[in-house]
Every structure is written in C-alpha cells, then in structure tokens.
C-alpha cells in the first residue's frame, strides 16, 4: 500500500498562520500560557480540529484533545505538544508537534484512510512554565502527577492564578482530566539544540529526557545608601545573587558531563542605581541526564547559597518550582521511530532531549517517544528560532508513518 504523503506547503502555511497570533514586531512569538494570545491560538487550533471533523474535548486544566475516529473503539494513538510559548518564542517550539499532528489527520482524511485505532492530537496547557510553574503543567495533571486543585491555585508573579486565567479565557473545560486513556504517544518537536545540525543529520530518534530541577531563591538583605555605606557594613542581596550565578557556571564545569546550569530570572528590589539591593529573587535551572549527578549539583548549590548568604549577613530562602527525574522512553516505540526513519531513508542518530517536553509526562501512562528535527544554529526560546521547510516536512512525514504503524499494529 503506497503511503500517503503529507502536504508540506499546507503545514508551513499553518505554522505561519498560527505564528501570526502573538507575533512580536521583531519576529518571533509571545504567547504566554493562558494569555489573550494563548486564547486566540487555542481558538484557531480548535477551529482547525473541527474543520478536520475531529471530536474535540477541553479538560479542567485546559488541555485540548482532538480525536479522529478509528475503525475500532480502542484507546487512541496520540500526537501533540503545546502552543504556549516563552516571551521570546519562535514559530516551531511546540506548535510544530501540534500542527504536524493535524497535518497527519488532514492527509489521512483526504486519502479516505481510517486507522484501526483512533488518532488523537493534544494541545497541553502551559508546557513552557514561563508564567506558571512547573513546566509541562497540563500534561503533568493529565497523567495524575500534579493534583488539579494544586495546579489551579498556582499563581504567576503578579499573583494571578491558573484558575482565574483559565476561566477568563474560557478554557476551563468539563472533560475529565486524563481521558481519553491513551494507547501510545509520539511527539514531534524541533531539537532546540545544535547537535543534529552540527552532525549534519536530519532526524533525532529521542530516547529520553534529562532530569530538570528549578529552584527560586529569595535573598533578603538591607537596602542602604550606595554612597554612604562602607563596603564592610553592607548586607547586599544583589551580591549573593551574583555569587550564586557565577557559582552555578563553575559547578557545571566542575561536574562536567552533561551538567547544565542557568540563572535565567533575576529581580532586584528596589532596583535603583544608588540603593544597595534589599531583595534579590532569582531562579536556578539545573539539568542532567544522570539522576545522581543532578542530586549532587542541587546539594552543592544549596550548600554554597547558604554559605554565601551567611558571609554577607543576609537571609536566604528557596522554593522548588519544578523537579523531574530523567525519563527513558519506551524502547519499542523508539525502535519503531528508528525503523520508520530508516524506511524513510533519513540520516539520524539516537539522542536524549535537553529540553523538557509533554512526552516525558505521557511516558508515565503509556509507551511514548519523540522525534526531533534540526534547529538552525541550535537556537530556540529565541525569536530567531528556525527549521528548514524540508526538515519540517520530513519530520511530519515520519510522524505519519510512525503513527500509522502504531495505530494499525495487531492487538
Ligand atoms: O524548559 C523546558 O525545557 C521546556 O521548554 N519547558
Ligand atoms: Mn516545547
Ligand atoms: Mn519551550
């Protein structure tokens, strides 16, 4: 049976159409979770699902699941990702996995093909965690990893809750969280790193996702006059934030391997040129494929932060924003992705994911895996995020072939 070919131009057109929603004047996209732009993106995506004749459900955390019926009433093979972005996002992070999933449905529908198992496409709420932590919030609730009430009462930096925003944008749905039960999950995503491009490879067969540890530190010092306070008498919150920032870079170099460390958010108060900072609130993002090394990095970080605070005579507290162990995807689904990649004649390598993804949550409840396509310059979470059309098309074609194999496999 000749395999249907996805319509690459239609996929590109849809990526650009969705990319207009929340578009930044300088290029790129700002579609923070549960913002007005996110609502508009959700409305657009729902309309696309309905155009494809999909049955659409929205659950209590705002996850959207479109289902395309199969010949058998079995748990669906699910594709999907997210359409929320960071504040300086690109066209492809998350959006590509959702729209490629809809392109697969469109292609099969046009060919009059119905798979044995139904196919589903999911849009998970707040994958980025840029506004509300933790990241992958919608999929974590979906798999029962975060109680719904705890997610709904989570607030952003302005004290606005997830529930308030879900209701405001009209996406606190009534579908039961975690339904439908999923047969298997395949997420297509841009790599968001430099590996495939540097090796000149077309596909990443993703074997798992590294561990993630997000911590928010609050340092309380003493504001004072920058011109009259002797250096020895200062209790400078900004100094401790800066020391920890330098420390985590040195920590990643000392631990080596795949240890990553980032201070991405920093707020000083009162944040004035001639006032010693009274407060510093900052985040530390630690990642490692090795669970033990990640725990070691966390332990070293907290020991150093306490010691630096004590030396400066300031108080330091912290709270965890997200903590996920490394995840290994289902070997059978990973093997299937590899086989279909070979059948497509694409160059590839097996690799871990540096970024977090909804697939690492779905892996808790069903066999899951991911497919990567190259990111130009390894850039992502950056308005210049780009993937070549040929790579976007190839990834979507591979997704179609993988889900066809999963949806029609003997049961
Ligand atoms: O932070 C991450 O890895 C993902 O983009 N939420
Ligand atoms: Mn993503
Ligand atoms: Mn992202």
GROMACS .gro file of C-alpha atoms in nm, residues 115-390:
model
  276
  115UNK     CA    1  -0.674   0.358   1.104
  116UNK     CA    2  -0.775   0.074   1.332
  117UNK     CA    3  -0.708   0.270   1.650
  118UNK     CA    4  -0.837   0.626   1.668
  119UNK     CA    5  -0.581   0.906   1.636
  120UNK     CA    6  -0.569   1.198   1.877
  121UNK     CA    7  -0.389   1.532   1.875
  122UNK     CA    8  -0.332   1.703   2.211
  123UNK     CA    9  -0.257   2.064   2.297
  124UNK     CA   10  -0.126   2.057   2.654
  125UNK     CA   11  -0.167   2.361   2.877
  126UNK     CA   12   0.136   2.558   2.996
  127UNK     CA   13   0.416   2.337   2.874
  128UNK     CA   14   0.668   2.619   2.900
  129UNK     CA   15   0.631   2.701   3.267
  130UNK     CA   16   0.745   3.054   3.180
  131UNK     CA   17   0.448   3.218   3.355
  132UNK     CA   18   0.318   2.945   3.585
  133UNK     CA   19   0.547   2.675   3.724
  134UNK     CA   20   0.607   2.388   3.691
  135UNK     CA   21   0.656   2.345   3.321
  136UNK     CA   22   0.466   2.067   3.148
  137UNK     CA   23   0.182   2.155   3.390
  138UNK     CA   24  -0.111   2.044   3.171
  139UNK     CA   25   0.038   1.709   3.077
  140UNK     CA   26   0.154   1.650   3.437
  141UNK     CA   27  -0.205   1.699   3.558
  142UNK     CA   28  -0.328   1.483   3.267
  143UNK     CA   29  -0.119   1.185   3.387
  144UNK     CA   30  -0.205   1.239   3.754
  145UNK     CA   31   0.137   1.374   3.850
  146UNK     CA   32   0.002   1.703   3.988
  147UNK     CA   33  -0.334   1.731   4.168
  148UNK     CA   34  -0.575   1.952   3.972
  149UNK     CA   35  -0.654   2.182   4.270
  150UNK     CA   36  -0.282   2.247   4.323
  151UNK     CA   37  -0.237   2.337   3.956
  152UNK     CA   38  -0.545   2.561   3.953
  153UNK     CA   39  -0.429   2.759   4.257
  154UNK     CA   40  -0.078   2.816   4.119
  155UNK     CA   41  -0.018   3.187   4.066
  156UNK     CA   42   0.210   3.388   3.840
  157UNK     CA   43   0.449   3.663   3.957
  158UNK     CA   44   0.155   3.906   3.970
  159UNK     CA   45  -0.046   3.674   4.196
  160UNK     CA   46  -0.295   3.577   3.923
  161UNK     CA   47  -0.398   3.209   3.946
  162UNK     CA   48  -0.418   2.947   3.673
  163UNK     CA   49  -0.787   2.901   3.750
  164UNK     CA   50  -0.863   3.273   3.718
  165UNK     CA   51  -0.690   3.284   3.381
  166UNK     CA   52  -0.842   2.959   3.254
  167UNK     CA   53  -1.189   3.097   3.334
  168UNK     CA   54  -1.105   3.439   3.193
  169UNK     CA   55  -1.004   3.295   2.854
  170UNK     CA   56  -1.288   3.043   2.858
  171UNK     CA   57  -1.078   2.728   2.864
  172UNK     CA   58  -1.158   2.564   3.195
  173UNK     CA   59  -1.324   2.270   3.026
  174UNK     CA   60  -1.551   1.999   3.158
  175UNK     CA   61  -1.382   1.691   3.011
  176UNK     CA   62  -1.239   1.457   3.272
  177UNK     CA   63  -0.866   1.511   3.316
  178UNK     CA   64  -0.667   1.215   3.186
  179UNK     CA   65  -0.922   1.099   2.934
  180UNK     CA   66  -0.905   0.951   2.681
  181UNK     CA   67  -0.685   0.670   2.805
  182UNK     CA   68  -0.402   0.675   2.552
  183UNK     CA   69  -0.260   0.374   2.368
  184UNK     CA   70   0.072   0.543   2.289
  185UNK     CA   71   0.213   0.893   2.240
  186UNK     CA   72   0.455   1.029   1.978
  187UNK     CA   73   0.568   1.392   1.997
  188UNK     CA   74   0.738   1.562   1.704
  189UNK     CA   75   0.949   1.860   1.810
  190UNK     CA   76   1.238   2.077   1.698
  191UNK     CA   77   1.561   1.976   1.871
  192UNK     CA   78   1.616   2.324   2.017
  193UNK     CA   79   1.988   2.249   2.032
  194UNK     CA   80   2.288   2.227   1.796
  195UNK     CA   81   2.351   1.851   1.781
  196UNK     CA   82   2.169   1.745   1.462
  197UNK     CA   83   2.285   2.050   1.269
  198UNK     CA   84   2.649   2.007   1.377
  199UNK     CA   85   2.645   1.640   1.275
  200UNK     CA   86   2.457   1.714   0.951
  201UNK     CA   87   2.176   1.474   1.048
  202UNK     CA   88   1.808   1.502   0.951
  203UNK     CA   89   1.628   1.324   1.238
  204UNK     CA   90   1.680   1.274   1.612
  205UNK     CA   91   1.540   0.946   1.744
  206UNK     CA   92   1.484   1.061   2.102
  207UNK     CA   93   1.546   0.800   2.373
  208UNK     CA   94   1.450   1.010   2.675
  209UNK     CA   95   1.452   1.345   2.855
  210UNK     CA   96   1.709   1.464   3.105
  211UNK     CA   97   1.628   1.548   3.465
  212UNK     CA   98   1.515   1.904   3.547
  213UNK     CA   99   1.547   2.099   3.873
  214UNK     CA  100   1.408   2.454   3.901
  215UNK     CA  101   1.461   2.649   4.225
  216UNK     CA  102   1.361   3.005   4.314
  217UNK     CA  103   1.586   3.177   4.572
  218UNK     CA  104   1.483   3.485   4.773
  219UNK     CA  105   1.763   3.683   4.939
  220UNK     CA  106   1.668   3.944   5.199
  221UNK     CA  107   1.946   4.197   5.268
  222UNK     CA  108   1.938   4.557   5.384
  223UNK     CA  109   1.881   4.845   5.148
  224UNK     CA  110   2.107   5.139   5.217
  225UNK     CA  111   2.268   5.438   5.056
  226UNK     CA  112   2.520   5.342   4.786
  227UNK     CA  113   2.728   5.649   4.864
  228UNK     CA  114   2.747   5.644   5.240
  229UNK     CA  115   2.754   5.277   5.339
  230UNK     CA  116   3.106   5.136   5.390
  231UNK     CA  117   3.161   4.811   5.196
  232UNK     CA  118   3.230   4.615   5.517
  233UNK     CA  119   2.891   4.715   5.662
  234UNK     CA  120   2.676   4.609   5.369
  235UNK     CA  121   2.422   4.330   5.350
  236UNK     CA  122   2.383   4.327   4.977
  237UNK     CA  123   2.123   4.089   4.831
  238UNK     CA  124   2.246   4.156   4.477
  239UNK     CA  125   2.596   4.039   4.566
  240UNK     CA  126   2.472   3.698   4.681
  241UNK     CA  127   2.261   3.658   4.365
  242UNK     CA  128   2.569   3.738   4.157
  243UNK     CA  129   2.786   3.498   4.355
  244UNK     CA  130   2.540   3.212   4.306
  245UNK     CA  131   2.520   3.293   3.933
  246UNK     CA  132   2.897   3.259   3.900
  247UNK     CA  133   2.895   2.950   4.125
  248UNK     CA  134   2.649   2.754   3.909
  249UNK     CA  135   2.862   2.815   3.598
  250UNK     CA  136   3.166   2.685   3.785
  251UNK     CA  137   2.958   2.397   3.923
  252UNK     CA  138   2.865   2.280   3.572
  253UNK     CA  139   3.232   2.299   3.467
  254UNK     CA  140   3.343   2.109   3.779
  255UNK     CA  141   3.080   1.834   3.747
  256UNK     CA  142   3.131   1.813   3.372
  257UNK     CA  143   2.941   1.550   3.174
  258UNK     CA  144   2.601   1.678   3.072
  259UNK     CA  145   2.555   1.911   3.374
  260UNK     CA  146   2.378   2.232   3.274
  261UNK     CA  147   2.309   2.530   3.499
  262UNK     CA  148   2.128   2.856   3.426
  263UNK     CA  149   2.024   3.164   3.622
  264UNK     CA  150   1.751   3.287   3.389
  265UNK     CA  151   1.535   3.517   3.600
  266UNK     CA  152   1.660   3.783   3.842
  267UNK     CA  153   1.461   4.060   4.011
  268UNK     CA  154   1.627   4.316   4.239
  269UNK     CA  155   1.440   4.544   4.475
  270UNK     CA  156   1.422   4.839   4.489
  271UNK     CA  157   1.631   4.805   4.168
  272UNK     CA  158   1.772   5.160   4.182
  273UNK     CA  159   2.114   5.283   4.080
  274UNK     CA  160   2.201   5.439   4.419
  275UNK     CA  161   2.042   5.187   4.656
  276UNK     CA  162   2.202   4.868   4.785
  277UNK     CA  163   1.957   4.591   4.693
  278UNK     CA  164   1.730   4.494   4.978
  279UNK     CA  165   1.596   4.186   4.797
  280UNK     CA  166   1.703   3.959   4.515
  281UNK     CA  167   1.471   3.692   4.374
  282UNK     CA  168   1.632   3.462   4.117
  283UNK     CA  169   1.590   3.119   3.962
  284UNK     CA  170   1.837   2.836   3.906
  285UNK     CA  171   1.768   2.576   3.633
  286UNK     CA  172   1.983   2.261   3.674
  287UNK     CA  173   1.966   1.974   3.423
  288UNK     CA  174   2.145   1.642   3.384
  289UNK     CA  175   2.075   1.308   3.216
  290UNK     CA  176   2.222   1.142   3.526
  291UNK     CA  177   1.994   1.138   3.831
  292UNK     CA  178   2.276   1.109   4.085
  293UNK     CA  179   2.477   1.392   3.930
  294UNK     CA  180   2.169   1.616   3.928
  295UNK     CA  181   2.113   1.548   4.300
  296UNK     CA  182   2.480   1.627   4.367
  297UNK     CA  183   2.450   1.955   4.179
  298UNK     CA  184   2.143   2.050   4.383
  299UNK     CA  185   2.318   1.967   4.709
  300UNK     CA  186   2.629   2.170   4.616
  301UNK     CA  187   2.411   2.463   4.507
  302UNK     CA  188   2.220   2.480   4.835
  303UNK     CA  189   2.535   2.445   5.044
  304UNK     CA  190   2.700   2.730   4.856
  305UNK     CA  191   2.395   2.955   4.866
  306UNK     CA  192   2.369   2.919   5.246
  307UNK     CA  193   2.739   2.987   5.292
  308UNK     CA  194   2.736   3.295   5.065
  309UNK     CA  195   2.430   3.434   5.245
  310UNK     CA  196   2.588   3.381   5.586
  311UNK     CA  197   2.909   3.557   5.479
  312UNK     CA  198   2.710   3.860   5.362
  313UNK     CA  199   2.479   3.863   5.662
  314UNK     CA  200   2.162   3.822   5.459
  315UNK     CA  201   1.875   3.573   5.482
  316UNK     CA  202   1.814   3.328   5.200
  317UNK     CA  203   1.512   3.107   5.143
  318UNK     CA  204   1.418   2.890   4.845
  319UNK     CA  205   1.129   2.700   4.693
  320UNK     CA  206   1.125   2.431   4.426
  321UNK     CA  207   0.945   2.534   4.106
  322UNK     CA  208   0.985   2.204   3.922
  323UNK     CA  209   1.168   1.877   3.979
  324UNK     CA  210   1.156   1.590   3.728
  325UNK     CA  211   1.379   1.282   3.721
  326UNK     CA  212   1.534   1.178   3.388
  327UNK     CA  213   1.286   0.980   3.175
  328UNK     CA  214   1.359   0.691   2.935
  329UNK     CA  215   1.108   0.649   2.651
  330UNK     CA  216   0.954   0.312   2.561
  331UNK     CA  217   1.219   0.107   2.374
  332UNK     CA  218   0.960  -0.050   2.142
  333UNK     CA  219   0.828   0.288   2.029
  334UNK     CA  220   1.182   0.427   2.000
  335UNK     CA  221   1.274   0.124   1.785
  336UNK     CA  222   0.966   0.187   1.570
  337UNK     CA  223   1.068   0.551   1.520
  338UNK     CA  224   1.417   0.430   1.421
  339UNK     CA  225   1.277   0.169   1.178
  340UNK     CA  226   1.047   0.423   1.013
  341UNK     CA  227   1.335   0.671   0.994
  342UNK     CA  228   1.541   0.409   0.813
  343UNK     CA  229   1.246   0.330   0.585
  344UNK     CA  230   1.230   0.700   0.501
  345UNK     CA  231   1.600   0.695   0.419
  346UNK     CA  232   1.671   0.983   0.656
  347UNK     CA  233   2.004   1.029   0.834
  348UNK     CA  234   1.962   1.017   1.211
  349UNK     CA  235   2.103   0.942   1.549
  350UNK     CA  236   1.957   0.834   1.881
  351UNK     CA  237   1.981   1.107   2.141
  352UNK     CA  238   1.843   1.241   2.471
  353UNK     CA  239   1.635   1.556   2.490
  354UNK     CA  240   1.790   1.857   2.662
  355UNK     CA  241   1.456   2.034   2.683
  356UNK     CA  242   1.157   1.919   2.882
  357UNK     CA  243   0.854   1.800   2.687
  358UNK     CA  244   0.500   1.677   2.744
  359UNK     CA  245   0.618   1.337   2.622
  360UNK     CA  246   0.812   1.290   2.945
  361UNK     CA  247   0.481   1.309   3.131
  362UNK     CA  248   0.283   1.088   2.892
  363UNK     CA  249   0.562   0.830   2.934
  364UNK     CA  250   0.425   0.775   3.286
  365UNK     CA  251   0.098   0.633   3.149
  366UNK     CA  252   0.167   0.492   2.801
  367UNK     CA  253   0.451   0.392   2.569
  368UNK     CA  254   0.591   0.722   2.442
  369UNK     CA  255   0.873   0.856   2.227
  370UNK     CA  256   0.980   1.169   2.039
  371UNK     CA  257   1.113   1.270   1.702
  372UNK     CA  258   1.348   1.569   1.658
  373UNK     CA  259   1.425   1.776   1.351
  374UNK     CA  260   1.723   2.012   1.336
  375UNK     CA  261   1.720   2.368   1.474
  376UNK     CA  262   1.919   2.618   1.268
  377UNK     CA  263   2.207   2.742   1.479
  378UNK     CA  264   2.070   2.534   1.765
  379UNK     CA  265   1.857   2.833   1.855
  380UNK     CA  266   1.529   2.814   2.047
  381UNK     CA  267   1.349   3.021   2.311
  382UNK     CA  268   1.472   3.292   2.080
  383UNK     CA  269   1.279   3.492   1.819
  384UNK     CA  270   1.525   3.371   1.553
  385UNK     CA  271   1.427   3.006   1.606
  386UNK     CA  272   1.420   2.840   1.263
  387UNK     CA  273   1.394   2.497   1.100
  388UNK     CA  274   1.423   2.445   0.724
  389UNK     CA  275   1.100   2.359   0.537
  390UNK     CA  276   1.246   2.032   0.408
   0.00000   0.00000   0.00000
